[in-house]
């Protein structure tokens, strides 16, 4: 069922998941293509971004930075879209924009939430390596983590949309980079293609010891986007004055009950105190006004110069989104996960 | 058994405590007064500071910022001491100094660790309101917490050596201050004498609800020196962008086993992320070089002008130190706890 000119397919939240979502938590619906009112544009989705934060929007209470998706409503998400009709003088038909159109073929917008993309050789990069995930890596690593040459930076989900950029930016800044990723293929890619110094398999039961061996000078910067056992392996290795950017805790997004003991909080707080750790939560929405222009300039240069490599994991067709998203939460993607909704 | 001119009483660590220390974990010994070598001074202890961090030094493995006290060795601690003999040209007999002489009547020093105090009307303040605890409050609140006028600051152990200064400095900066303290007398004192806006009794089973009621605009700055149930009450009230200074976790210093569940870490990390919290550990030793002069100047002015009030809880005699210290860990002191070891 490809995109059509007359019908709008949308994927709605059918049920609130308990734990890992299943395909039954989503439903695909066909509606008519909306008609833009005065001041609005009609957008056709080319690419849909799938990102871990969406799992939190499926809960009854959303995170502090975004509301929950109501039951029966279209799943939220960033898209690269093309303006196919315009009643807004700021946008012309044919223009490419970054949008929050969600998991559907068509959407209308008053333009307030749109970012014009100009001409891009690979428009989908606006959802990944030149977009939100890479911007997250940029602010979280450079502004908050502040790695210095020779310091050791550790990042989980090392080949994911954020982690891969974190590691490469840390290398650019002269730091030593230890990644943690799921499986030997991803680890090999992180070292051989992305230039990580070491990459460890998070499935290995000896992870804690391997991480200690890989960090003989301790850890100066930890970019947290995983939680769980990775955090446990990192905590005892943090150096005095270490910086921890808390960007995500994907290991916990599917928790549907308070975690059982032991209680790891007292030990964590003691470590924060004794090691004078600075831990900071990052929601990238806060930083567009101040830092987005610098990011676009720097990242564009680095990508053009081949100093940062970007890998996409594209799946075809809107209908593939739920399965691909479930895989993302299990670490089955390899690179930034993007749904190619329509040929251009 | 008062201080003598010929014998040196010292209190040594007799056993490593499990949980709350008992008097049997300490032993008082009588040795001879040490003789200073060339370049050394002989110090007579006037006042000994008792502080929660000492509990951590009693463990087999000390905190990252200080070594453990070896079994059979003199308990560590800051003192106000008088130079009674000098073979060091930088110090003259009769001079008052801040020292790390520990829990004993006499000590020798090569002078490297001594801070001349000049003449002070109340020398013991160098251990509290003009010393380490107040300096901790100054850096932890002003540099890390950065309260703005109208913001809400929450501090536990509100009448303790650190908390009382945190609250008063927050008021000086125009913030609203909610303290948490042990019992109605301390709460009344915090409000009536120290000028806190509200002070809640940590023993009250309705603490979480009372704190929520006392913070209708949420919490902008939390100064953590308690841990435990106080932290649990604070966490859900933290605002977006809140700052948390982690200065101590006195509730956990006596833990002798990993805490039982539920595991509060995932919820805490999610909150750090969603609320973009900046949490930072503070060990005051790091900040003397940069900030101590500013602190002494500012704090001296505020105390002289009556804008910051200081309360001491003095106990008499070195032999009282163990019992007083155990009481400190239970919150039985009321104000900065100091042992008056010798009349001057």
XYZ file of C-alpha atoms in Angstrom:
688
model
C 0.000 0.000 0.000
C 2.188 2.880 -1.219
C 1.492 6.569 -0.736
C -1.373 7.809 -2.892
C -2.455 11.269 -3.982
C -5.975 10.966 -2.656
C -5.781 9.029 0.588
C -3.822 9.726 3.754
C -2.514 6.742 5.620
C -1.723 7.383 9.246
C -0.499 5.193 12.030
C -2.269 5.831 15.309
C -1.655 4.723 18.872
C -4.134 1.867 19.323
C -3.206 0.917 22.875
C -0.744 2.027 25.503
C 2.026 -0.558 25.579
C 3.039 -2.398 28.698
C 6.746 -2.937 28.421
C 8.014 -3.413 24.894
C 5.405 -2.278 22.347
C 3.829 -4.883 20.063
C 2.358 -4.379 16.578
C -1.118 -4.371 18.171
C -0.325 -1.144 19.967
C -0.435 0.556 16.547
C -3.174 0.753 13.918
C -2.974 1.998 10.363
C -5.923 4.058 9.199
C -6.850 5.596 5.892
C -8.371 9.048 5.860
C -8.708 11.698 3.232
C -5.872 14.071 2.453
C -6.438 17.221 4.520
C -7.079 20.555 2.814
C -4.971 23.511 3.891
C -6.834 26.581 5.152
C -5.664 30.128 4.600
C -2.139 30.488 6.031
C -1.494 26.739 5.924
C 0.541 24.444 3.746
C -0.081 20.834 2.793
C 2.926 18.601 3.408
C 3.723 15.238 1.875
C 5.968 13.059 4.025
C 9.112 11.801 2.338
C 11.003 10.487 5.360
C 9.881 9.745 8.908
C 12.374 9.650 11.750
C 12.092 6.889 14.354
C 13.713 7.713 17.681
C 13.727 6.129 21.157
C 12.032 9.108 22.830
C 8.807 8.165 21.036
C 8.402 5.241 23.421
C 7.888 7.713 26.238
C 5.211 9.565 24.297
C 3.208 6.329 24.169
C 2.777 6.305 27.945
C -0.215 7.748 29.710
C 1.933 10.495 31.179
C 4.458 11.834 28.748
C 7.881 13.141 29.642
C 8.219 16.711 30.851
C 9.262 17.963 27.437
C 6.369 16.670 25.332
C 2.773 15.563 25.801
C 1.656 11.959 25.460
C 0.146 10.834 22.197
C -3.596 10.479 22.892
C -5.122 7.059 22.178
C -6.400 6.929 18.612
C -4.240 9.839 17.530
C -1.411 9.867 15.006
C 1.972 8.881 16.403
C 4.226 11.918 16.755
C 7.504 12.206 14.922
C 9.829 14.366 12.902
C 9.654 14.200 9.108
C 11.254 15.548 6.013
C 8.293 16.702 3.969
C 7.651 18.463 0.707
C 5.241 21.361 0.402
C 2.618 20.186 -2.119
C 0.137 23.034 -1.680
C 0.615 26.395 -0.051
C -1.721 29.090 1.239
C 1.154 30.561 3.243
C 3.303 33.158 1.484
C 6.403 32.036 3.401
C 6.409 28.617 1.706
C 6.323 27.750 -1.966
C 5.159 24.511 -3.512
C 8.013 22.092 -4.000
C 10.022 23.285 -1.021
C 11.606 20.748 1.336
C 10.977 21.297 5.044
C 11.697 19.688 8.357
C 8.371 19.106 10.064
C 6.656 17.377 12.990
C 4.051 15.776 10.705
C 4.143 12.421 12.520
C 3.555 8.911 11.226
C 1.408 9.738 8.208
C 1.514 10.523 4.499
C 0.122 14.051 4.618
C -0.248 16.830 7.149
C -1.167 20.480 7.227
C 0.816 23.111 9.074
C 0.622 26.836 9.658
C 4.356 26.959 9.081
C 5.348 27.812 12.657
C 6.944 24.426 13.257
C 8.628 24.141 9.854
C 12.326 24.567 9.102
C 13.135 25.148 5.403
C 15.853 22.741 4.288
C 16.869 24.241 0.957
C 18.304 21.753 -1.496
C 19.884 18.704 0.091
C 21.610 15.846 -1.700
C 20.374 13.455 1.002
C 17.314 15.052 2.601
C 16.905 12.251 5.150
C 20.101 13.435 6.852
C 18.042 16.305 8.223
C 16.530 13.692 10.557
C 19.862 12.257 11.664
C 23.395 13.320 11.000
C 22.453 16.892 10.199
C 19.429 16.956 12.471
C 18.135 16.346 15.944
C 20.167 13.270 16.934
C 23.479 14.761 15.819
C 22.555 18.079 17.414
C 21.914 16.140 20.609
C 25.390 14.637 20.358
C 26.917 18.053 19.670
C 25.415 19.854 22.662
C 25.606 16.891 25.006
C 29.219 16.107 24.256
C 30.794 19.456 23.468
C 28.843 21.847 25.707
C 28.123 19.532 28.623
C 30.745 16.793 28.440
C 33.573 19.124 27.413
C 36.144 16.417 26.582
C 39.784 17.456 26.600
C 42.532 15.919 24.494
C 43.678 12.644 25.982
C 40.618 12.197 28.169
C 38.514 9.051 27.919
C 34.944 9.329 26.663
C 32.513 6.421 26.969
C 29.291 6.224 24.983
C 26.674 3.506 24.739
C 24.536 2.632 21.710
C 27.742 3.500 19.907
C 26.480 3.000 16.362
C 23.110 4.605 16.975
C 22.064 7.971 15.629
C 23.389 9.849 18.651
C 26.190 7.614 19.895
C 27.992 7.374 16.568
C 28.242 11.147 16.383
C 29.233 11.483 20.048
C 32.146 9.146 19.488
C 33.322 10.800 16.314
C 33.129 14.294 17.806
C 35.067 13.104 20.836
C 37.781 11.760 18.503
C 37.793 15.096 16.662
C 38.484 16.777 19.997
C 41.423 14.487 20.663
C 39.769 12.273 23.257
C 40.052 8.508 23.528
C 36.691 6.904 22.775
C 35.322 3.670 24.155
C 31.981 2.643 22.697
C 29.518 0.028 23.843
C 27.238 -1.513 21.238
C 25.092 -4.570 20.670
C 27.012 -7.293 18.886
C 30.292 -7.853 17.059
C 29.209 -6.306 13.742
C 28.364 -2.997 15.340
C 31.530 -3.053 17.433
C 33.677 -3.722 14.387
C 31.975 -0.891 12.503
C 32.510 1.535 15.404
C 36.230 0.850 15.462
C 36.987 0.334 11.779
C 34.667 2.870 10.187
C 33.949 5.433 12.898
C 37.412 5.468 14.431
C 36.501 4.526 18.003
C 39.529 3.337 19.958
C 37.638 0.416 21.454
C 34.085 -0.882 21.227
C 32.673 -3.464 23.639
C 29.704 -5.757 23.198
C 27.038 -4.975 25.755
C 25.780 -8.561 25.622
C 29.073 -9.876 26.991
C 28.733 -10.953 30.608
C 32.248 -9.685 31.266
C 31.339 -6.132 30.201
C 32.252 -4.493 33.517
C 35.738 -6.009 33.550
C 36.260 -5.319 29.856
C 35.284 -1.700 30.329
C 37.681 -1.363 33.255
C 40.449 -2.831 31.097
C 39.574 -0.477 28.240
C 39.708 2.578 30.508
C 43.049 2.382 32.336
C 42.878 6.118 33.099
C 39.252 5.948 34.210
C 36.352 7.720 32.516
C 36.297 11.497 32.151
C 33.097 11.868 30.153
C 30.154 9.490 29.992
C 27.385 10.098 27.524
C 24.386 8.231 28.937
C 21.809 7.064 26.485
C 21.348 3.552 27.729
C 21.104 3.074 31.503
C 20.890 -0.395 32.998
C 23.990 -2.577 33.119
C 26.028 -0.139 31.067
C 25.606 2.516 33.740
C 26.570 -0.003 36.404
C 29.790 -0.771 34.551
C 30.583 2.913 34.104
C 29.867 4.196 37.617
C 32.902 2.787 39.464
C 35.240 3.971 36.712
C 34.221 7.634 36.726
C 37.104 9.927 37.562
C 37.104 12.845 39.939
C 35.490 15.716 38.082
C 33.828 13.462 35.495
C 30.978 14.832 33.417
C 27.895 12.725 32.738
C 25.415 13.858 30.118
C 22.084 12.120 30.632
C 20.515 12.013 27.209
C 18.428 8.876 27.399
C 17.831 5.719 29.347
C 16.589 3.412 26.615
C 17.083 0.385 28.863
C 14.297 1.713 31.059
C 11.794 3.062 28.556
C 9.883 -0.192 28.609
C 9.879 -0.586 32.391
C 6.276 -1.025 33.442
C 6.836 -1.307 37.193
C 9.209 0.187 39.731
C 12.526 -1.591 39.367
C 13.283 -4.265 41.937
C 16.198 -3.908 44.334
C 18.869 -3.509 45.339
C 18.491 0.254 45.422
C 21.356 1.652 43.380
C 20.613 5.287 44.222
C 22.628 5.664 47.459
C 25.762 4.304 45.804
C 25.221 6.576 42.816
C 24.752 9.659 44.960
C 27.828 8.798 47.025
C 29.809 8.498 43.818
C 28.497 11.819 42.519
C 29.639 13.381 45.781
C 32.984 11.705 46.253
C 34.017 12.050 42.629
C 32.568 15.573 42.287
C 30.657 14.461 39.241
C 28.630 16.909 37.206
C 25.581 15.164 35.810
C 23.231 17.011 33.522
C 20.025 16.073 31.762
C 19.719 16.983 28.101
C 16.554 17.594 26.148
C 17.670 18.993 22.856
C 14.594 21.168 22.345
C 16.090 23.620 24.851
C 19.111 24.382 22.712
C 17.873 25.227 19.221
C 17.762 28.965 19.834
C 21.327 29.183 21.104
C 23.298 26.452 19.420
C 21.584 25.169 16.301
C 23.285 27.536 13.884
C 26.727 26.665 15.218
C 25.876 22.982 14.962
C 24.706 23.212 11.361
C 27.818 25.099 10.351
C 30.284 22.815 12.185
C 28.568 19.561 11.375
C 28.094 20.474 7.718
C 31.818 21.120 7.445
C 32.779 17.913 9.216
C 30.443 15.771 7.134
C 31.520 17.414 3.868
C 35.163 16.888 4.806
C 34.533 13.236 5.616
C 35.570 13.768 9.215
C 32.212 12.518 10.485
C 30.593 9.511 8.834
C 26.884 8.977 8.884
C 25.124 5.669 8.538
C 21.418 5.334 7.952
C 19.222 2.317 8.417
C 16.363 2.984 6.000
C 13.207 0.920 5.915
C 10.660 1.291 3.162
C 7.038 2.237 3.534
C 5.007 3.852 6.281
C 3.465 0.510 7.128
C 6.909 -0.729 8.208
C 7.210 1.912 10.913
C 5.777 -0.025 13.889
C 7.941 -3.092 13.368
C 11.015 -0.958 12.759
C 10.319 1.089 15.870
C 9.966 -2.039 18.021
C 13.294 -3.196 16.605
C 14.872 0.136 17.493
C 13.943 -0.368 21.139
C 15.637 -3.757 20.995
C 18.746 -2.417 19.270
C 18.033 -4.192 15.964
C 18.724 -1.085 13.859
C 22.228 -0.359 12.636
C 22.614 3.383 12.191
C 20.039 6.149 12.237
C 16.623 4.593 11.658
C 14.534 6.360 9.014
C 11.361 5.297 7.231
C 11.301 6.160 3.560
C 7.629 6.963 3.263
C 7.570 8.130 -0.352
C 9.849 8.336 -3.320
C 10.485 11.882 -4.277
C 40.430 14.370 82.848
C 41.203 17.855 81.514
C 44.043 18.807 79.233
C 47.431 18.700 80.937
C 50.801 20.173 80.087
C 52.653 16.893 80.193
C 50.346 14.264 78.768
C 48.644 14.069 75.393
C 45.207 12.501 75.318
C 44.149 11.234 71.947
C 41.074 9.434 70.740
C 41.859 6.624 68.341
C 39.735 4.467 66.093
C 39.381 1.235 68.064
C 37.143 -0.637 65.653
C 35.508 -0.017 62.311
C 31.841 0.635 63.007
C 29.055 -1.326 61.417
C 26.218 1.076 60.933
C 25.974 3.793 63.561
C 29.215 4.016 65.564
C 29.152 3.118 69.258
C 31.440 4.382 72.037
C 33.401 1.110 71.763
C 34.553 2.064 68.280
C 36.691 4.744 69.943
C 39.411 4.503 72.587
C 41.064 7.278 74.544
C 44.800 6.897 75.064
C 47.342 8.884 76.967
C 50.738 9.445 75.397
C 53.458 11.965 75.982
C 53.323 15.409 74.438
C 55.287 15.247 71.198
C 58.445 17.323 70.759
C 58.706 19.478 67.649
C 61.721 18.880 65.417
C 63.499 21.596 63.480
C 60.946 23.314 61.214
C 57.980 22.109 63.264
C 55.599 23.710 65.708
C 53.833 22.204 68.700
C 50.098 22.859 68.698
C 47.674 22.759 71.594
C 44.089 22.032 70.596
C 41.519 24.570 71.738
C 38.540 23.489 69.661
C 37.861 20.318 67.676
C 35.318 20.303 64.872
C 32.959 17.343 64.551
C 31.511 16.872 61.085
C 29.501 14.151 59.324
C 32.229 13.385 56.778
C 34.279 11.824 59.582
C 31.951 8.837 59.558
C 33.223 7.965 56.096
C 36.832 8.135 57.250
C 36.045 5.387 59.781
C 35.330 2.883 57.015
C 37.888 0.480 55.628
C 37.875 2.332 52.342
C 37.704 6.071 52.729
C 35.972 8.432 50.348
C 37.814 9.592 47.252
C 38.860 12.845 48.871
C 40.546 11.541 52.012
C 42.145 8.348 53.274
C 40.577 6.148 55.935
C 41.728 6.511 59.501
C 43.875 3.431 60.206
C 42.797 1.264 63.135
C 44.532 2.416 66.297
C 45.319 5.831 64.848
C 44.071 9.204 66.008
C 40.706 10.228 64.579
C 41.120 12.927 61.929
C 39.561 16.339 62.277
C 39.961 20.067 61.955
C 40.973 22.071 65.012
C 41.611 25.574 66.183
C 44.974 25.290 67.895
C 47.479 27.551 69.564
C 51.173 27.426 68.790
C 52.841 26.579 72.113
C 56.364 25.927 70.819
C 57.868 26.854 67.491
C 60.947 25.744 65.589
C 59.446 27.180 62.411
C 60.224 30.846 61.681
C 56.804 31.321 59.996
C 54.934 30.749 63.271
C 55.382 32.433 66.622
C 54.404 31.066 70.010
C 50.916 32.178 70.989
C 49.583 32.354 67.465
C 46.138 30.898 66.679
C 45.961 28.573 63.684
C 43.490 26.384 61.870
C 44.925 22.878 61.794
C 44.154 19.233 61.023
C 45.470 18.094 64.411
C 42.646 15.580 64.936
C 41.025 14.335 68.113
C 43.870 15.021 70.542
C 45.322 17.600 72.909
C 48.627 18.189 71.163
C 50.081 17.735 67.723
C 53.163 18.728 65.797
C 53.092 20.194 62.315
C 55.603 21.409 59.777
C 53.268 24.319 59.129
C 52.220 23.307 55.616
C 48.675 22.488 56.682
C 48.215 25.480 59.005
C 46.163 28.601 58.316
C 46.979 31.549 60.572
C 43.780 32.939 62.074
C 44.997 36.235 63.501
C 42.972 37.504 66.443
C 39.388 36.280 66.556
C 36.754 37.182 69.112
C 35.261 33.685 68.745
C 38.014 31.428 67.413
C 35.740 28.389 67.185
C 33.883 30.094 64.322
C 36.885 29.216 62.173
C 35.533 25.647 62.314
C 31.973 26.594 61.377
C 30.424 29.852 60.327
C 33.709 31.300 59.108
C 35.223 27.967 58.139
C 34.756 24.789 56.186
C 31.011 24.192 56.682
C 30.049 27.739 55.756
C 32.490 27.701 52.848
C 30.763 24.520 51.704
C 27.436 26.324 51.830
C 28.875 29.313 49.957
C 30.322 27.364 47.026
C 27.538 24.784 46.903
C 24.742 27.301 46.945
C 26.134 30.349 45.185
C 28.481 28.812 42.593
C 26.626 25.568 41.904
C 23.020 26.204 42.931
C 22.929 29.767 41.593
C 19.564 30.748 43.107
C 17.767 33.662 41.503
C 15.408 36.059 43.266
C 12.002 34.461 43.707
C 13.218 30.926 43.141
C 12.613 28.225 45.725
C 15.595 26.679 47.498
C 15.211 23.540 49.613
C 17.821 22.452 52.131
C 17.840 19.592 54.608
C 19.557 19.521 58.005
C 18.432 23.119 58.027
C 19.901 24.121 61.363
C 23.141 22.212 60.868
C 26.485 23.817 60.227
C 26.035 23.801 56.467
C 22.254 23.955 56.063
C 21.759 27.000 58.251
C 24.190 28.987 56.129
C 22.749 27.666 52.859
C 19.309 28.899 53.852
C 20.474 32.296 55.015
C 22.573 32.888 51.884
C 19.616 31.881 49.727
C 17.484 34.448 51.555
C 20.211 37.058 51.027
C 19.973 36.325 47.300
C 16.221 36.889 47.335
C 15.168 33.265 47.078
C 12.368 31.578 48.983
C 13.789 29.030 51.410
C 12.181 25.833 52.606
C 14.177 23.962 55.223
C 13.794 20.453 56.545
C 15.022 19.734 60.044
C 14.602 17.239 62.856
C 11.909 18.322 65.289
C 9.777 21.346 66.097
C 12.455 23.262 68.047
C 14.832 23.265 65.138
C 12.060 24.149 62.698
C 10.943 27.063 64.834
C 14.518 28.308 65.082
C 15.030 28.066 61.310
C 11.984 30.229 60.657
C 12.111 32.658 63.583
C 15.838 33.173 63.942
C 17.349 32.276 60.578
C 14.561 33.724 58.445
C 13.607 30.599 56.494
C 10.196 30.954 54.865
C 9.115 27.476 55.927
C 10.741 24.644 57.826
C 9.322 21.113 57.873
C 9.936 18.322 60.349
C 11.626 15.391 58.647
C 10.105 12.996 61.178
C 6.587 13.817 60.002
C 5.117 10.989 57.958
C 3.371 13.546 55.759
C 6.667 15.172 54.757
C 6.267 14.590 51.016
C 2.835 16.234 50.934
C 3.932 19.062 53.209
C 6.914 19.767 51.017
C 4.713 19.824 47.925
C 2.402 22.286 49.681
C 5.357 24.437 50.737
C 6.713 24.591 47.176
C 3.801 25.667 44.989
C 6.234 26.818 42.279
C 8.316 23.659 42.532
C 11.959 23.487 43.563
C 14.642 25.375 41.674
C 17.632 24.544 43.848
C 18.085 21.588 46.146
C 21.061 21.439 48.440
C 21.485 17.749 49.258
C 23.138 16.925 52.507
C 20.745 14.287 53.725
C 19.595 11.704 51.199
C 16.976 9.106 52.115
C 13.342 10.138 52.450
C 14.136 13.831 52.050
C 15.498 13.172 48.575
C 12.409 11.130 47.742
C 10.184 14.026 48.732
C 12.237 16.495 46.717
C 12.654 14.542 43.474
C 9.125 14.873 42.046
C 9.055 18.591 42.837
C 12.222 19.550 40.964
C 11.565 22.062 38.214
C 12.892 21.984 34.705
C 16.439 23.281 34.899
C 16.755 22.649 38.634
C 20.204 22.564 40.196
C 21.084 19.929 42.778
C 24.259 20.296 44.801
C 25.232 16.969 46.324
C 27.175 17.856 49.418
C 26.424 14.931 51.667
C 24.185 11.952 52.178
C 24.228 11.670 55.946
C 21.257 9.319 55.858
C 23.473 6.747 54.154
C 26.788 7.149 55.958
C 25.882 4.352 58.342
C 24.607 1.953 55.682
C 26.501 -1.282 56.092
C 24.905 -3.227 53.242
C 23.573 -2.428 49.774
C 20.200 -0.793 50.203
C 17.189 -2.999 49.579
C 14.783 -2.258 46.764
C 12.913 -0.874 45.026
C 15.696 0.521 42.895
C 15.226 4.284 42.850
C 17.960 4.941 40.299
C 15.956 4.572 37.047
C 13.342 7.039 38.266
C 16.037 9.447 39.376
C 17.863 9.270 36.049
C 14.606 9.759 34.143
C 13.904 12.823 36.240
C 17.413 14.196 35.656
C 16.790 13.771 31.947
C 13.240 14.998 31.658
C 13.751 17.959 33.953
C 17.209 18.780 32.543
C 18.607 18.766 36.039
C 22.194 19.706 36.716
C 23.487 17.671 39.629
C 26.957 18.255 40.946
C 29.004 16.701 43.718
C 30.822 19.048 46.068
C 33.942 18.336 48.077
C 35.003 21.646 49.479
C 38.731 20.864 49.438
C 38.668 21.509 45.687
C 37.691 25.139 46.061
C 40.045 26.732 48.582
C 42.493 27.996 45.984
C 39.845 29.752 43.905
C 37.100 30.822 46.248
C 38.238 30.905 49.853
C 39.324 34.536 49.858
C 36.008 35.672 48.419
C 34.178 33.584 50.980
C 36.110 34.998 53.923
C 35.504 38.537 52.742
C 31.782 38.098 52.010
C 30.986 35.935 54.993
C 32.913 38.161 57.377
C 30.861 41.134 56.213
C 27.556 39.288 56.462
C 28.273 37.950 59.933
C 29.510 41.320 61.195
C 26.415 43.010 59.800
C 24.157 40.456 61.464
C 22.845 39.284 58.116
C 23.960 35.714 58.778
C 23.495 34.231 62.222
C 25.682 31.451 63.501
C 24.755 28.966 66.172
C 27.225 26.651 67.838
C 26.556 23.540 69.812
C 29.611 23.326 72.069
C 30.411 20.314 74.195
C 33.150 20.361 76.783
C 36.175 18.130 76.938
C 37.926 15.894 74.444
C 36.500 12.823 76.165
C 33.006 13.976 75.102
C 33.874 13.802 71.418
C 32.749 10.210 70.653
C 29.325 10.591 72.233
C 28.822 13.989 70.622
C 29.848 12.634 67.243
C 27.406 9.730 67.499
C 24.718 12.265 68.359
C 25.639 14.323 65.312
C 24.967 11.348 63.057
C 21.541 11.054 64.683
C 20.796 14.757 64.385
C 20.950 15.392 68.151
C 23.151 18.492 67.783
C 21.558 21.905 67.341
C 23.947 24.109 65.397
C 27.558 23.610 64.436
C 29.002 20.938 66.721
C 32.340 21.876 68.292
C 34.273 20.285 71.143
C 35.884 22.774 73.477
C 39.029 20.829 74.246
C 40.812 23.432 76.353
C 40.164 26.789 77.910
C 42.411 29.363 76.402
